[in-house]
Coordinates of C-alpha atoms and ligand atoms in Angstrom, one line a residue:
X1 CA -51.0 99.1 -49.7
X2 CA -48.6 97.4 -47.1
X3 CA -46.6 95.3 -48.1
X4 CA -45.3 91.4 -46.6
X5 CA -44.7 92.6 -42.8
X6 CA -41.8 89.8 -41.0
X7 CA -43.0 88.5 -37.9
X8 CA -39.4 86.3 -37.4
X9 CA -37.1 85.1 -39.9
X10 CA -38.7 83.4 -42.9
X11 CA -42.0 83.9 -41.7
X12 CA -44.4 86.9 -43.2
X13 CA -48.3 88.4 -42.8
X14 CA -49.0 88.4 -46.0
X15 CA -52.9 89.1 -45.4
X16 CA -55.2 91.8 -46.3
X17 CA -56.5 95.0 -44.3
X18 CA -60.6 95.5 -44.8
X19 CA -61.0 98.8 -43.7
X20 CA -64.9 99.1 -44.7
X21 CA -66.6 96.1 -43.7
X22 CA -69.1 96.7 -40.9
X23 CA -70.9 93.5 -40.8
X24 CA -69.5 90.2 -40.2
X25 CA -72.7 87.9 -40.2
X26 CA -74.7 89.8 -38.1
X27 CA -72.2 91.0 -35.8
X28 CA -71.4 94.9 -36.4
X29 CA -67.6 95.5 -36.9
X30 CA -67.3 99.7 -36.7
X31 CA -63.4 99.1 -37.1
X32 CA -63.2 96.7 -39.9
X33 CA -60.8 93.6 -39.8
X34 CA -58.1 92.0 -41.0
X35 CA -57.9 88.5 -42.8
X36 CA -54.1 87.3 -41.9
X37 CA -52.2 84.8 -43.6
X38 CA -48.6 83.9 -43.3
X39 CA -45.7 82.7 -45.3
X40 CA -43.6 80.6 -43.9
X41 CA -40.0 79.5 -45.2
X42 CA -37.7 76.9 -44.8
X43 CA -36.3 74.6 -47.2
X44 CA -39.9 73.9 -48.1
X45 CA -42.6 76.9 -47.9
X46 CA -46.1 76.8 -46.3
X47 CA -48.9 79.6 -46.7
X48 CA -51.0 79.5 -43.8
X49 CA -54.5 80.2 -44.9
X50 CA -55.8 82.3 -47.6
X51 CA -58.0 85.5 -47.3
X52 CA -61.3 86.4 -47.8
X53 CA -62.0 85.8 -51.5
X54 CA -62.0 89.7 -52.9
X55 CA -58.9 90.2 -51.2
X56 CA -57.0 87.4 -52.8
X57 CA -54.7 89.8 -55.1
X58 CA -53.6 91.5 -52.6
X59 CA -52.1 88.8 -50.5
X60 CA -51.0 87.0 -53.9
X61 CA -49.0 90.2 -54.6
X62 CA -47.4 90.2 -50.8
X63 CA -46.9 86.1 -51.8
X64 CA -44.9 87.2 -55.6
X65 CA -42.6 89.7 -53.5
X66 CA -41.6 86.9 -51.4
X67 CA -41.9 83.5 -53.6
X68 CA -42.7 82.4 -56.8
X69 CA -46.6 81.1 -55.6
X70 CA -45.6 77.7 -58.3
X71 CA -42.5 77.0 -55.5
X72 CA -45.1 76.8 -52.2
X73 CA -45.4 73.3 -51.3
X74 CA -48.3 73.5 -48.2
X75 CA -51.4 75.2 -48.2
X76 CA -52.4 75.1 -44.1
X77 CA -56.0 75.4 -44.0
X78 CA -56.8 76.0 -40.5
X79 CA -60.1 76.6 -40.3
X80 CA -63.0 76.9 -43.6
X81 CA -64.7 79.8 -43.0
X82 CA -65.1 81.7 -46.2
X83 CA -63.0 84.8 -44.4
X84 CA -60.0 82.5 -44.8
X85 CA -60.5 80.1 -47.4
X86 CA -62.3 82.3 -50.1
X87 CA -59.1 82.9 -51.9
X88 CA -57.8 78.5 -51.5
X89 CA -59.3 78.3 -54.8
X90 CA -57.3 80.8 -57.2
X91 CA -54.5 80.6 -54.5
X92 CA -54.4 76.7 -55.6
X93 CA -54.6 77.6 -59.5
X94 CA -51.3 79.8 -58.9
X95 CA -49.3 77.1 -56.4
X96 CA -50.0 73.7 -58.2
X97 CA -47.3 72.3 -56.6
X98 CA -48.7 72.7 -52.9
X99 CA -50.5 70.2 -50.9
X100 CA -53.8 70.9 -48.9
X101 CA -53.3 70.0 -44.7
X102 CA -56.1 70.2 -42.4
X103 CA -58.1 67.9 -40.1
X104 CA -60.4 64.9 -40.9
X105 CA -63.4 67.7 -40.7
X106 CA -61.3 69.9 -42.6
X107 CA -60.8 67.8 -45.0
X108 CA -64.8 67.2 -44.9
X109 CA -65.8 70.4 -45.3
X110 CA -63.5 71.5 -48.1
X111 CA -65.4 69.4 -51.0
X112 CA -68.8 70.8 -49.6
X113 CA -67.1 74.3 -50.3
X114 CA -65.0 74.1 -53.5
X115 CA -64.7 71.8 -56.7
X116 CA -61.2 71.5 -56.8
X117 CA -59.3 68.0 -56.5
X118 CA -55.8 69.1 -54.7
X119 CA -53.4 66.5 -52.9
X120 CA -54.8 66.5 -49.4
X121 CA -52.7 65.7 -46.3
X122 CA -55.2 65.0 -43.4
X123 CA -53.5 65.9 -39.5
X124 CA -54.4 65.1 -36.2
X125 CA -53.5 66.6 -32.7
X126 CA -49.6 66.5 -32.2
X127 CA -48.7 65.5 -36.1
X128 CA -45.6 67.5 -37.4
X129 CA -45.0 68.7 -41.1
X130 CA -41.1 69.5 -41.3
X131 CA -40.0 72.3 -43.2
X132 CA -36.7 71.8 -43.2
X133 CA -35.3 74.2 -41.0
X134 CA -38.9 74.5 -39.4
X135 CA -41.2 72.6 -38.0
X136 CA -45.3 72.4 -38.0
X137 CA -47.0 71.0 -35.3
X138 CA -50.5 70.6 -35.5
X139 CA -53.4 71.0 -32.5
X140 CA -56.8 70.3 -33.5
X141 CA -59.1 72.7 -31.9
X142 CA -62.5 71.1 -32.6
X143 CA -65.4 74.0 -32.9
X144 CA -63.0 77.2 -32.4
X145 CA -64.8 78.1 -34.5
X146 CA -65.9 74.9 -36.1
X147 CA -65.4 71.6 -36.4
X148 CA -62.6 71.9 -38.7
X149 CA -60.4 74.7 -36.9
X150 CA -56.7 73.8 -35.4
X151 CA -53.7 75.6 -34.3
X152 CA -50.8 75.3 -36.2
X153 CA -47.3 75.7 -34.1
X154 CA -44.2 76.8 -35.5
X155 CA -42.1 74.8 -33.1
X156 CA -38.5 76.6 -34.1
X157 CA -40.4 80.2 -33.7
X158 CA -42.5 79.5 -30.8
X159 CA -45.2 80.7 -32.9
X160 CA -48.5 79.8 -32.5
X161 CA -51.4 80.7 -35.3
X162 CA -54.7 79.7 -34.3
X163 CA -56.5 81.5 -36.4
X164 CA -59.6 82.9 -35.2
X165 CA -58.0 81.8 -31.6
X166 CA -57.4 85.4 -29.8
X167 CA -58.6 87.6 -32.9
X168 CA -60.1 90.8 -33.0
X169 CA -62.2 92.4 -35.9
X170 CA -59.4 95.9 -35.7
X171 CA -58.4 97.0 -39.0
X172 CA -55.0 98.9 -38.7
X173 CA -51.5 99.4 -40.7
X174 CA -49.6 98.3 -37.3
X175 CA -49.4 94.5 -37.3
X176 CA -48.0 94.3 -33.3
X177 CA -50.1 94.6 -30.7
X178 CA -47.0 97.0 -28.6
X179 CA -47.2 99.0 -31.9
X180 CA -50.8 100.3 -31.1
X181 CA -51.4 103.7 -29.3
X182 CA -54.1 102.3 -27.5
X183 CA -53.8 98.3 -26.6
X184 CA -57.3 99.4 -24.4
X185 CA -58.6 99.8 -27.9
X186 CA -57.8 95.9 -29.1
X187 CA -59.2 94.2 -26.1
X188 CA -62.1 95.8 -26.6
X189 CA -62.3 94.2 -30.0
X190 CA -60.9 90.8 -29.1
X191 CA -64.3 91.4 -26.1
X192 CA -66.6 91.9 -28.7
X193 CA -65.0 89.4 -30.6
X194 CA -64.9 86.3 -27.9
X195 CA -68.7 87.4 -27.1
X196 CA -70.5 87.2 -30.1
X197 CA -68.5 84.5 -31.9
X198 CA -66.5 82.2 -29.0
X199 CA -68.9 82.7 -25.7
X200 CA -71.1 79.5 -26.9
X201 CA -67.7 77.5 -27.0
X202 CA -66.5 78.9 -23.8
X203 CA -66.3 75.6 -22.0
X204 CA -64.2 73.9 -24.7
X205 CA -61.3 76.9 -24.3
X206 CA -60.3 76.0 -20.7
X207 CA -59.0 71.9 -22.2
X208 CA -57.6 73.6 -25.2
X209 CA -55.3 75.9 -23.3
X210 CA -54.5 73.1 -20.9
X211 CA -53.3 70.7 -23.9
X212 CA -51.2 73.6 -25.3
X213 CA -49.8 73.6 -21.6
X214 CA -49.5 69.7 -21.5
X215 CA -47.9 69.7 -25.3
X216 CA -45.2 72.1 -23.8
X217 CA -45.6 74.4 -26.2
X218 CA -43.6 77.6 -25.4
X219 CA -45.1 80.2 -27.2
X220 CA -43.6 84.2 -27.6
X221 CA -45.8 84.8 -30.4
X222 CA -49.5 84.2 -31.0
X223 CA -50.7 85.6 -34.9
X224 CA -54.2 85.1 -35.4
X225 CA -56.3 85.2 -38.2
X226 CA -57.5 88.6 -37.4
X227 CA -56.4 92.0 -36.2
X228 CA -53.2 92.4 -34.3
X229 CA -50.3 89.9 -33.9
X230 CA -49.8 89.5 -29.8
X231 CA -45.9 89.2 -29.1
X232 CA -45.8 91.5 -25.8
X233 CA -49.0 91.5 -24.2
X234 CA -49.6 87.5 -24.8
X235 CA -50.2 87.5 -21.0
X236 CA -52.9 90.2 -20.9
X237 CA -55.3 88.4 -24.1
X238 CA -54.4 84.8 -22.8
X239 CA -55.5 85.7 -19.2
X240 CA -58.8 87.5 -20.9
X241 CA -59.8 84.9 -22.9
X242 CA -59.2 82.5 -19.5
X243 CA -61.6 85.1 -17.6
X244 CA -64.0 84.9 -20.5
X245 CA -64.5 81.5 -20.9
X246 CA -64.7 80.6 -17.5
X247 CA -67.2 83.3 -16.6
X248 CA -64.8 86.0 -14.5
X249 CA -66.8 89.2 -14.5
X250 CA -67.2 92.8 -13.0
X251 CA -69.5 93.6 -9.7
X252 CA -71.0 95.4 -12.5
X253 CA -75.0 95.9 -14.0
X254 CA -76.6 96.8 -17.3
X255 CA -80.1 97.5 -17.8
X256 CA -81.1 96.4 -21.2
X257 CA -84.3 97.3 -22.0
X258 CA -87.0 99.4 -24.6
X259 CA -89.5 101.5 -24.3
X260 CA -92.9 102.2 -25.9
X261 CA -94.0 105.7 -24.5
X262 CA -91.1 105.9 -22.3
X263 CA -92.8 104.5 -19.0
X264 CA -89.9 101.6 -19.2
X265 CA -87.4 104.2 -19.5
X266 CA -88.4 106.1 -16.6
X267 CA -88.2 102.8 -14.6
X268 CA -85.1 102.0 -15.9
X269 CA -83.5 105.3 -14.5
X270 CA -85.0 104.8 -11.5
X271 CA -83.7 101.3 -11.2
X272 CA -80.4 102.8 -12.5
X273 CA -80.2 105.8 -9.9
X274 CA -81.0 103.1 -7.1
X275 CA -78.3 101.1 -8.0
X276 CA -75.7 104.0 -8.5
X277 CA -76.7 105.5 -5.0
X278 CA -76.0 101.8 -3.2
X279 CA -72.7 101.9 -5.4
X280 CA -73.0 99.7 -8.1
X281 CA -71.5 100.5 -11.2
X282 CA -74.0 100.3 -13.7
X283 CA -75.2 101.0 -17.1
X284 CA -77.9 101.5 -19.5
X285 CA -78.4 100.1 -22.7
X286 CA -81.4 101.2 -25.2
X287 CA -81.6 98.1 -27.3
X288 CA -82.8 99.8 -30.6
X289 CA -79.5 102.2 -29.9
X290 CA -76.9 99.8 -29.1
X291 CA -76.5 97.2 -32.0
X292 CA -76.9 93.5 -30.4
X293 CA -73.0 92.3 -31.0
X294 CA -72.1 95.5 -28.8
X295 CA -74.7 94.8 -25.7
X296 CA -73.4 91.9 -26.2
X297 CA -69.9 92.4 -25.2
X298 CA -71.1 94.6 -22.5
X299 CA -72.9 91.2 -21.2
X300 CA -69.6 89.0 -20.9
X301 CA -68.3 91.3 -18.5
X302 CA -70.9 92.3 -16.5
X303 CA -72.4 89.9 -13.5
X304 CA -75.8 91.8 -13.7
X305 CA -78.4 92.0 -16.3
X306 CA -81.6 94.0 -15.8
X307 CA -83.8 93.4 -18.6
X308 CA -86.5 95.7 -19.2
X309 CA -89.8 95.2 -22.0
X310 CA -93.1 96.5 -22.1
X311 CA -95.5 94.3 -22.6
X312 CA -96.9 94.3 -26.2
X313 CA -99.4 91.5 -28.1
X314 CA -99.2 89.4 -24.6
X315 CA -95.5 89.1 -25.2
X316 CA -92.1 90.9 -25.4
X317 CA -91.2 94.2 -27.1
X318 CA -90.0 92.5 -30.7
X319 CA -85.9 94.3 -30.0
X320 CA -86.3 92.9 -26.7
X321 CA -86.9 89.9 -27.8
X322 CA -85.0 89.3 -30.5
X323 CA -81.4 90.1 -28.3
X324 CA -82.8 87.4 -26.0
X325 CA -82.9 85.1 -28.7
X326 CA -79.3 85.9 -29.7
X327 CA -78.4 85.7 -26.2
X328 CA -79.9 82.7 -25.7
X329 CA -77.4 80.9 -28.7
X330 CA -74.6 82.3 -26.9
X331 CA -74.8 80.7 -23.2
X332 CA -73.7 83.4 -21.4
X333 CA -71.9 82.1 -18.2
X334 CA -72.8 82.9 -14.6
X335 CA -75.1 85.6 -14.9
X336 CA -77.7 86.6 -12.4
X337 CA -80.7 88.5 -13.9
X338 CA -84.4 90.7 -12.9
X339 CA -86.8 91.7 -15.5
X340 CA -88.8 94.3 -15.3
X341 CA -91.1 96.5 -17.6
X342 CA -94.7 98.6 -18.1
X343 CA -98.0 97.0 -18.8
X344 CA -101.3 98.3 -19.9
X345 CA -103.3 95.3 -19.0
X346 CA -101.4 91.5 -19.2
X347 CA -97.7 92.2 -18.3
X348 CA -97.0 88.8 -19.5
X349 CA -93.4 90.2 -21.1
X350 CA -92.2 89.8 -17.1
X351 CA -92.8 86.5 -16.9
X352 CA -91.8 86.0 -20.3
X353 CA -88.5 87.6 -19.8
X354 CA -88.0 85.4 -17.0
X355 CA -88.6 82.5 -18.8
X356 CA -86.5 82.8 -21.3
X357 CA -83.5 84.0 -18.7
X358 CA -84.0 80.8 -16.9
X359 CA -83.6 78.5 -20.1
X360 CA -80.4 80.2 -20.3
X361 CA -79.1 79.6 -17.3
X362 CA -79.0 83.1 -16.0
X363 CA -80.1 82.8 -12.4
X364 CA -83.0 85.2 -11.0
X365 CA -82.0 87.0 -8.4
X366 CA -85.9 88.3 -7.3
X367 CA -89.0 88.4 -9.6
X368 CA -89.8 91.1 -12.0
X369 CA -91.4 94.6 -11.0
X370 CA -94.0 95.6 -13.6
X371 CA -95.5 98.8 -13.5
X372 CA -99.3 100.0 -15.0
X373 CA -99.5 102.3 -17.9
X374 CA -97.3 105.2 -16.2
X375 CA -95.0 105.3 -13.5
X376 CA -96.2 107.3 -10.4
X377 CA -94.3 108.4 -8.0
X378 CA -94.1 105.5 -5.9
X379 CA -93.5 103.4 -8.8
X380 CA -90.4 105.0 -9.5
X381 CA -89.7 104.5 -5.4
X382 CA -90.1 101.0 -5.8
X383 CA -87.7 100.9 -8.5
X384 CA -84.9 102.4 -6.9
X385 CA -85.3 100.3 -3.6
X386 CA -84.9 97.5 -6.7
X387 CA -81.6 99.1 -7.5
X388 CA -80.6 99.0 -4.2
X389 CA -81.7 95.5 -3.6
X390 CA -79.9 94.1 -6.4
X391 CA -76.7 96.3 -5.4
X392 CA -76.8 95.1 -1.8
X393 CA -77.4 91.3 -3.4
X394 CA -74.0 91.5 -5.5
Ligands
FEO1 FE1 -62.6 84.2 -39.0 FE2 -64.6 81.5 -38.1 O1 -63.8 82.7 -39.3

């Protein structure tokens, strides 16, 4: 197991590795995660937050090497979630002595999780706990990823830890993100990541990072709650997450779609050759073989989205549907979008794809092509001149 890894002087990850877990509500994580906490040590000592709750012996025996858990006097809760708070309670049964800090919806939301009556210190935006030869500075950041969640800012260390701020579900025994063979890897992660569990709150990121910028917080160092610790790339994941949450995306197309007897595939292709021979980058995406949180974070960074269902029961195919429902939770930014699909009879999942497009603000760029039973060869035709349409519209 690794041990308490230093990130500067006096201040440790002393978090847990979870190598196996594939499945973070709903959202598939193929390279398991990490659930980071960190010692900090002045004169006084603060833990910031816990782990997930099975993995609370393993950060209290990264805690024991450091500090005797009875000497901690803070427990930072920056944000709830169970991934972070599941170990507070035992964690608060071997440091008596510390107090609880979090926001006013912290604060809240803690006695609708846990029994426990602990001294509670309640921060706001700018507040400061002093740890003698270190200083906290707290920054409420209000639904990243709920209502509870804040930075906390290690003035002395130019540290920042906003928890699931800049995260990444990457399990790893490297802690830095310029200790990784592949960094390509990580922002992958930290994509997925943003997409399935940020993208909703996209439009509250670009005020955060200005009051970080107005605060004058320097910052060399950002550890968040999961995956890797960013203290040489900072520039590459800030200027992601400012792309991400303000829409920036690649002259770039997926075609999303199922297929009942394969007459939606075919179009698909032919849509897909269309666009390749006009020059746009594309890609296809078979919703019942791509998992949802992984089309997902194909969507944040692609301006295109061809969406392809047959019809079935006067409706959409059930997949199809059910990754437009997702989708439609997440509000993805700026997206332009065609549907298209095979019919028997109605072909009411066109319009239907459409629909439910529009209501979340993807724009149409041209209405849907729907095809009888089987494509023909003049089908097909028509769906590569929609390729090339749609290229030539970009
Ligand atoms: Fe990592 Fe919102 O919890």
């Amino acid at each position: 197991m690794l041990g308490p890894v230093p990130l500067k002087e006096g201040i440790y990850w002393v978090g847990a590795i979870d190598w196996n877990v594939r499945e973070f509500h709903g959202y598939s994580t193929s390279r398991g995660t990490t659930y980071n906490a960190y010692l900090i040590k002045g004169e006084k000592t603060a833990l910031v937050d816990t782990v997930k709750a099975e993995f609370f012996p393993e950060m209290l025996d990264k805690i024991e090497s450091l500090v005797n858990p009875a000497e901690i006097d803070y427990l930072v809760v920056n944000h709830l979630e169970m991934d972070h708070s599941g170990g507070l309670p035992r964690f608060m049964e071997r440091a008596p002595n510390a107090q609880i800090v979090a926001t006013d919806n912290g604060i809240k939301g803690l006695a609708r999780h846990y029994a426990g009556e602990w001294p509670l210190i309640k921060v706001k935006s700018g507040e400061e706990i002093s740890l003698g030869t270190k200083t906290l500075q707290f920054l409420e950041a209000y639904m990243l990823h709920w209502p509870d969640s804040m930075f906390t800012y290690v003035k002395e260390d130019k540290l920042l830890l906003p928890n699931d701020g800049f995260g990444q579900h990457f399990a790893s025994y490297q802690r830095f993100d310029d200790e990784l063979s592949s960094l390509e890897t990580v922002m992958e992660e930290a994509a997925k990541y943003f997409a399935n569990i940020l993208m909703p709150l996209a439009p509250l990121i670009p005020p955060l990072l200005k009051k970080v910028e107005k605060m004058g917080l320097q910052i060399e160092m950002i550890a968040p709650s999961h995956g890797i610790i960013w203290r040489s790339h900072l520039d590459k994941i800030i200027q992601a997450w400012t792309d991400w949450s303000t829409g920036v995306a690649e002259d770039r197309a997926l075609i999303i779609y199922d297929s009942m007897w394969g007459s939606t595939d075919r179009m698909a292709k032919a849509i897909a050759q269309g666009m390749s021979q006009a020059g746009l980058e594309n890609k296809l995406l078979h919703v019942r073989r791509n998992h949802y949180s992984d089309i997902v974070k194909e969507i944040l960074t692609a301006k295109i989205l061809v969406i392809g269902s047959p019809t079935i029961n006067e409706g959409i195919f059930p997949s199809v549907a059910q990754l437009l429902s997702y989708l439609k939770g997440l509000h993805p930014l700026k997206k332009k979008g065609v549907a298209f699909g095979s019919y028997g009879w109605g072909g009411e999942a066109i319009k239907a794809m459409e629909g439910e497009m529009k209501d979340m603000g993807i724009a149409i760029l041209e209405p849907g092509l729907g095809v009888i039973y089987v494509p023909g060869e003049e089908d097909l035709k028509s769906c590569m001149q929609l390729g090339e349409r749609i290229a030539a519209n970009l």
